[in-house]
Amino acid sequence: MTVLLELRERLKLIYSKYEVFILPLAKFFLAFVTLTTLNGRMGYMTRIDDLRIVLIAALACSFLPVGMLVVFATIFSLMHMYALSMEVALVGLCMYLVMYLLYFRFSPRDSLVVVLTPLLCALKIPYIVPLAAGLLCGPSSIVSVGCGVAVFYLLQIVTDSAQNIRTMGDEDALAKVRMMVESILENKAMLVVIAAFGITVLVVYLIRRMSVNYAWTIAMIAGAMTEVVVLLIGDLLYDVNISVGGALLGSLLALAIAKIIEFFRFCVDYSRTEKVQFEDDEYYYYVKAIPKMTVTVPSKTVKKINTQNVQRTPAGRSGASRHTEEPAGRRVTTEKTAAEKRGNGSRQAQRPQNYGGERRNGRSVTIGNTYENGAKNRAGNRSNGEQNDDEWL
């Protein structure tokens, strides 16, 4: 578990460090997959069914909010419908307007849910959407999930009816509109899936908000079971031909993805749960505190050593006279020179003779033979004194 926690922290650090690059790339990839899937399923207008157009639109979506991807996908789908039939495009536009009014009224921030729901339905893995929406969003995401399901079935109805619509002439405009409207209203599979996903979102949200241990895990399991049960009941009542095996496998896959979401969003340690009770003048408070599972990622410190600035000891010198070599042109103060500056003036007169006139490492040392001259003067004074004593005697 520690390895997984360290991996999570490293991924968070990478995301926080390169967020400015990761988010545009993620939006570009999502827009490219969405528009490519839409062109592949419809493809009635060849002008926009082009890789260059898709790349330009995906690149624009990478620098815009996620809600603009919904707008681009709507425009692409309406253009394909218009290439098929103007009446089909009119019905699709009316349905889009109704969904946009509901969407902007209840859940304007769930643009990602609106995009992912029809995309995952087209990829045959839609069962993760209600679980993830219930875990990460609120009850208003029921509208977003329902709109996404309605968009998927609208596009499916258009592709299934394309052959019949092409055989009709321009004089059958009302027949085209009536066929589209009846296909949408009588599509029991769409109603069953919308009901199943909506109930699942509500169940997951209510359970994961409860103050019980492992609330998120219980919410996932209950949501997956609710989803499968409602789909099976709808299949029995309306004969919508829902694959039971596909629903079960999809629910298991949704549970696995939901556990990954929980690990990154709500990873807590229930073994260290604390319950606190306190009061003020008006209320009693009962607080349940559950600590998050965190781990400190070990950091590596790289130290660079410059070999040119390493202290060196010249041969024949003691530790007291050790000095540090520096680049030419800079003044060097040795330990002996500093000691001599702090001493009295008498020490300067007693320096050894071998320092006189030397030039070391770019500095000049000018020292007189003070010690030798002083000895000669003292010897001369003694000889003069002896001569004076002899003369007095």
XYZ file of C-alpha atoms in Angstrom:
393
model
C 0.000 0.000 0.000
C 2.881 2.354 0.697
C 4.152 1.907 -2.855
C 0.732 2.854 -4.250
C 0.523 5.907 -2.007
C 3.994 7.016 -3.111
C 2.946 6.508 -6.734
C -0.155 8.634 -6.143
C 1.880 11.428 -4.579
C 4.378 11.337 -7.440
C 1.565 11.550 -9.984
C 0.091 14.502 -8.103
C 3.461 16.242 -8.106
C 3.873 15.638 -11.822
C 0.369 16.935 -12.523
C 0.834 20.058 -10.404
C 4.182 20.752 -12.060
C 3.084 20.208 -15.668
C -0.609 21.095 -15.397
C -0.264 23.838 -17.973
C 0.718 21.193 -20.559
C -1.336 18.193 -19.376
C -4.756 19.886 -19.453
C -4.518 21.145 -23.076
C -3.236 17.765 -24.223
C -6.083 15.958 -22.436
C -8.688 18.287 -23.953
C -7.106 17.896 -27.389
C -7.195 14.101 -27.131
C -10.815 14.084 -25.907
C -11.938 16.440 -28.669
C -10.099 14.454 -31.335
C -11.622 11.138 -30.215
C -15.116 12.636 -29.903
C -15.140 14.299 -33.322
C -13.519 11.315 -35.022
C -16.111 8.957 -33.526
C -18.908 11.300 -34.603
C -17.622 11.455 -38.177
C -17.176 7.696 -38.235
C -20.748 6.993 -37.105
C -22.410 9.562 -39.373
C -20.106 10.948 -42.077
C -22.868 12.335 -44.305
C -21.058 15.631 -44.966
C -17.724 14.846 -46.566
C -16.380 18.379 -46.142
C -16.060 18.061 -42.381
C -15.245 14.339 -42.479
C -11.619 15.277 -42.960
C -8.678 14.692 -40.630
C -7.388 18.235 -41.092
C -10.715 19.752 -40.067
C -10.863 17.480 -37.039
C -7.321 18.400 -36.013
C -8.049 22.122 -36.300
C -11.236 21.801 -34.236
C -9.483 19.652 -31.609
C -6.636 22.150 -31.403
C -9.138 24.965 -30.841
C -10.882 22.942 -28.124
C -7.573 22.370 -26.318
C -7.318 26.098 -25.508
C -11.027 26.648 -24.787
C -13.250 25.526 -21.875
C -14.687 22.019 -21.967
C -18.130 23.455 -22.688
C -16.928 24.519 -26.132
C -16.359 20.875 -26.997
C -20.098 20.350 -26.513
C -20.719 23.213 -28.956
C -18.302 21.803 -31.564
C -19.813 18.316 -31.287
C -23.328 19.785 -31.674
C -22.317 21.753 -34.769
C -20.656 18.709 -36.362
C -23.705 16.490 -35.730
C -26.150 19.108 -37.085
C -24.069 19.546 -40.226
C -24.144 15.791 -40.829
C -27.911 15.772 -40.254
C -28.352 18.662 -42.672
C -26.347 16.807 -45.321
C -28.746 13.892 -44.851
C -31.956 15.909 -44.719
C -32.986 19.388 -43.658
C -35.985 17.987 -41.773
C -33.734 15.689 -39.740
C -31.514 18.646 -38.886
C -34.572 20.627 -37.772
C -35.721 17.829 -35.438
C -32.201 17.447 -34.073
C -31.915 21.205 -33.483
C -35.181 21.269 -31.524
C -34.066 18.351 -29.385
C -30.700 19.988 -28.742
C -32.395 23.227 -27.684
C -34.560 21.399 -25.138
C -31.535 19.556 -23.716
C -29.465 22.751 -23.577
C -32.209 24.524 -21.628
C -32.283 21.697 -19.091
C -28.524 21.445 -19.011
C -27.817 25.128 -18.455
C -30.597 25.337 -15.885
C -29.540 22.455 -13.635
C -25.947 21.389 -14.304
C -23.964 23.922 -16.351
C -20.655 22.697 -14.922
C -21.028 19.068 -16.000
C -19.856 19.563 -19.573
C -17.452 16.659 -19.285
C -20.310 14.324 -18.326
C -22.339 15.422 -21.367
C -19.378 14.687 -23.652
C -18.274 11.400 -22.091
C -21.735 9.808 -21.829
C -22.486 9.460 -25.584
C -18.823 8.713 -26.298
C -18.695 5.826 -23.816
C -22.107 4.610 -24.981
C -20.700 4.413 -28.509
C -17.705 2.470 -27.144
C -20.064 0.021 -25.311
C -18.773 0.954 -21.846
C -21.361 3.450 -20.521
C -21.832 1.951 -17.042
C -18.965 3.886 -15.450
C -20.691 7.232 -16.128
C -23.423 7.085 -13.434
C -21.027 5.684 -10.825
C -18.423 8.381 -11.463
C -21.072 11.115 -11.593
C -22.544 9.976 -8.273
C -19.108 9.885 -6.625
C -17.743 13.163 -7.965
C -20.808 15.295 -8.736
C -24.160 16.071 -7.164
C -27.768 15.035 -7.818
C -28.028 17.618 -10.615
C -25.695 15.473 -12.712
C -28.739 13.273 -13.397
C -29.716 15.870 -16.011
C -26.259 15.779 -17.620
C -26.215 11.987 -17.777
C -29.759 11.936 -19.191
C -28.845 14.489 -21.871
C -25.800 12.472 -22.866
C -27.871 9.298 -23.214
C -30.486 11.175 -25.271
C -27.795 12.485 -27.631
C -26.437 8.973 -28.184
C -29.859 7.531 -29.030
C -30.695 10.532 -31.252
C -27.590 9.906 -33.347
C -28.363 6.189 -33.410
C -31.899 6.875 -34.643
C -30.536 9.128 -37.385
C -28.062 6.493 -38.593
C -30.688 3.730 -38.455
C -33.239 5.824 -40.389
C -30.777 7.221 -42.938
C -31.621 4.637 -45.592
C -35.375 5.294 -45.397
C -34.896 9.061 -45.320
C -32.796 8.995 -48.482
C -35.527 7.123 -50.363
C -38.106 9.805 -49.500
C -38.506 12.803 -51.765
C -38.735 16.483 -50.929
C -42.542 16.285 -50.909
C -42.361 13.893 -47.929
C -40.986 16.496 -45.515
C -43.777 16.010 -42.988
C -43.357 12.259 -43.192
C -39.672 12.612 -42.362
C -40.392 14.823 -39.366
C -43.142 12.494 -38.108
C -40.895 9.454 -38.487
C -38.086 11.113 -36.522
C -40.350 12.325 -33.716
C -42.076 8.948 -33.365
C -38.736 7.133 -33.341
C -37.523 9.343 -30.495
C -40.667 9.187 -28.359
C -41.215 5.448 -28.847
C -37.639 4.473 -28.108
C -38.125 2.489 -24.908
C -34.457 1.570 -24.654
C -33.523 5.242 -24.298
C -36.073 5.761 -21.528
C -34.938 2.643 -19.653
C -31.258 3.609 -19.816
C -32.002 7.192 -18.725
C -34.036 5.901 -15.778
C -31.377 3.345 -14.803
C -28.543 5.854 -14.959
C -30.515 8.537 -13.114
C -31.482 6.189 -10.263
C -27.883 4.945 -10.053
C -26.503 8.477 -9.743
C -28.968 9.269 -6.960
C -28.266 6.043 -5.038
C -24.481 6.461 -5.258
C -24.673 10.089 -4.170
C -26.911 9.429 -1.173
C -24.857 6.492 0.130
C -21.430 8.071 -0.301
C -22.646 11.078 1.705
C -23.497 8.895 4.707
C -21.196 8.950 7.754
C -20.470 5.241 7.775
C -17.188 3.479 7.300
C -16.344 2.590 3.700
C -19.212 4.721 2.437
C -17.683 5.120 -1.039
C -17.151 1.386 -1.483
C -20.700 0.629 -0.347
C -21.999 3.314 -2.719
C -20.127 1.780 -5.661
C -21.432 -1.719 -5.039
C -24.969 -0.528 -4.404
C -24.890 1.658 -7.511
C -23.642 -1.145 -9.757
C -26.307 -3.517 -8.428
C -29.017 -0.879 -8.836
C -27.919 -0.204 -12.395
C -28.068 -3.870 -13.405
C -31.392 -4.472 -11.623
C -33.136 -1.490 -13.223
C -31.836 -2.458 -16.666
C -33.076 -6.022 -16.220
C -36.488 -4.833 -15.006
C -36.769 -2.492 -17.979
C -35.793 -5.313 -20.323
C -38.500 -7.538 -18.856
C -41.183 -4.841 -19.016
C -40.467 -3.276 -22.407
C -38.373 -5.936 -24.181
C -35.544 -3.535 -25.085
C -33.041 -6.329 -25.793
C -30.404 -5.309 -23.272
C -27.494 -7.751 -23.034
C -27.382 -9.183 -19.512
C -23.792 -10.391 -19.884
C -22.684 -7.037 -21.232
C -24.390 -5.258 -18.338
C -22.672 -7.489 -15.772
C -19.222 -7.170 -17.342
C -19.697 -3.453 -17.784
C -20.696 -3.066 -14.144
C -17.595 -4.967 -12.995
C -15.399 -2.745 -15.155
C -17.207 0.287 -13.759
C -16.478 -0.911 -10.212
C -12.768 -1.233 -10.991
C -12.609 2.285 -12.458
C -14.625 3.643 -9.526
C -12.083 2.149 -7.085
C -9.306 3.939 -8.958
C -11.274 7.187 -8.665
C -11.717 6.574 -4.942
C -7.990 5.939 -4.499
C -7.115 9.317 -5.994
C -10.022 11.317 -4.567
C -11.098 9.747 -1.254
C -8.348 7.574 0.235
C -8.799 7.552 4.029
C -7.670 5.413 6.963
C -10.721 4.163 8.863
C -8.553 2.508 11.522
C -7.696 5.955 12.927
C -11.229 7.342 13.037
C -11.881 9.830 15.815
C -15.221 11.053 17.176
C -15.348 14.470 18.790
C -18.211 15.987 20.754
C -18.426 19.622 21.851
C -21.000 22.340 22.339
C -21.545 26.073 22.284
C -24.355 28.315 23.475
C -26.813 27.104 20.842
C -25.778 23.666 19.526
C -24.231 20.328 20.378
C -21.733 19.089 17.818
C -20.898 15.457 17.035
C -17.941 15.297 14.671
C -16.441 12.211 13.072
C -12.894 12.792 11.826
C -11.260 10.315 9.435
C -7.621 11.048 8.506
C -6.468 10.775 4.932
C -3.870 8.213 3.942
C -0.768 10.133 2.979
C 2.902 9.334 2.638
C 5.936 11.522 2.174
C 7.716 10.997 -1.108
C 11.492 10.711 -0.563
C 13.386 13.498 -2.249
C 16.877 13.235 -3.726
C 19.408 16.038 -3.332
C 22.179 16.250 -5.896
C 25.300 18.074 -4.690
C 27.804 19.310 -7.287
C 31.434 19.584 -6.240
C 33.727 21.916 -8.155
C 37.232 20.442 -8.084
C 38.813 23.798 -8.917
C 37.866 25.258 -5.510
C 39.141 22.373 -3.368
C 41.608 23.394 -0.647
C 45.163 22.285 -1.269
C 48.174 22.114 1.089
C 51.534 22.970 -0.565
C 54.435 20.649 0.060
C 56.733 21.682 2.896
C 54.053 23.793 4.672
C 52.414 23.091 8.006
C 48.677 23.292 8.684
C 49.052 26.806 10.078
C 50.337 28.121 6.758
C 47.704 26.319 4.597
C 45.986 28.543 2.093
C 43.246 28.241 -0.483
C 44.134 28.681 -4.103
C 41.869 31.003 -6.066
C 41.882 32.219 -9.648
C 44.567 34.652 -10.653
C 43.877 38.332 -10.156
C 42.117 37.870 -6.780
C 43.719 38.749 -3.464
C 44.400 35.771 -1.146
C 44.579 36.158 2.620
C 46.355 33.253 4.285
C 45.951 32.110 7.866
C 49.515 33.237 8.681
C 48.936 36.691 7.224
C 45.736 37.087 9.252
C 47.568 36.043 12.427
C 50.333 38.518 11.744
C 47.799 41.326 11.241
C 46.259 40.592 14.611
C 49.676 40.506 16.335
C 51.763 43.455 17.566
C 54.413 45.173 15.567
C 57.283 43.279 17.234
C 56.276 40.058 15.448
C 56.733 41.718 12.099
C 60.365 42.387 13.025
C 60.974 38.688 13.760
C 59.888 37.060 10.487
C 62.207 34.400 9.088
C 64.680 35.444 6.437
C 63.402 33.010 3.826
C 60.201 35.050 3.390
C 62.072 38.085 2.161
C 61.539 39.098 -1.430
C 59.344 36.102 -2.300
C 56.361 36.285 -4.652
C 53.734 33.598 -4.036
C 50.538 32.993 -6.025
C 50.295 36.481 -7.457
C 50.947 38.369 -4.152
C 54.089 40.232 -3.237
C 55.729 39.714 0.179
C 58.387 42.377 0.954
C 60.121 41.710 4.287
C 63.498 43.159 5.362
C 66.174 41.222 7.125
C 65.183 42.823 10.378
C 66.165 39.889 12.527
C 69.731 39.729 11.144
C 70.295 43.507 11.298
C 69.088 43.625 14.899
C 71.531 40.899 15.903
C 74.442 42.802 14.316
C 73.459 46.028 16.058
C 73.286 44.310 19.453
C 76.734 42.720 18.893
C 78.193 46.114 17.967
C 76.739 47.757 21.049
C 78.257 45.075 23.286
C 81.716 45.557 21.727
C 81.517 49.344 22.162
C 80.555 48.888 25.784
C 83.547 46.625 26.455
C 85.883 49.185 24.894
C 84.496 51.959 27.099
C 85.052 49.821 30.206
C 88.669 49.173 29.300
C 89.343 52.846 28.822
C 87.778 53.737 32.183
C 89.959 51.172 33.910
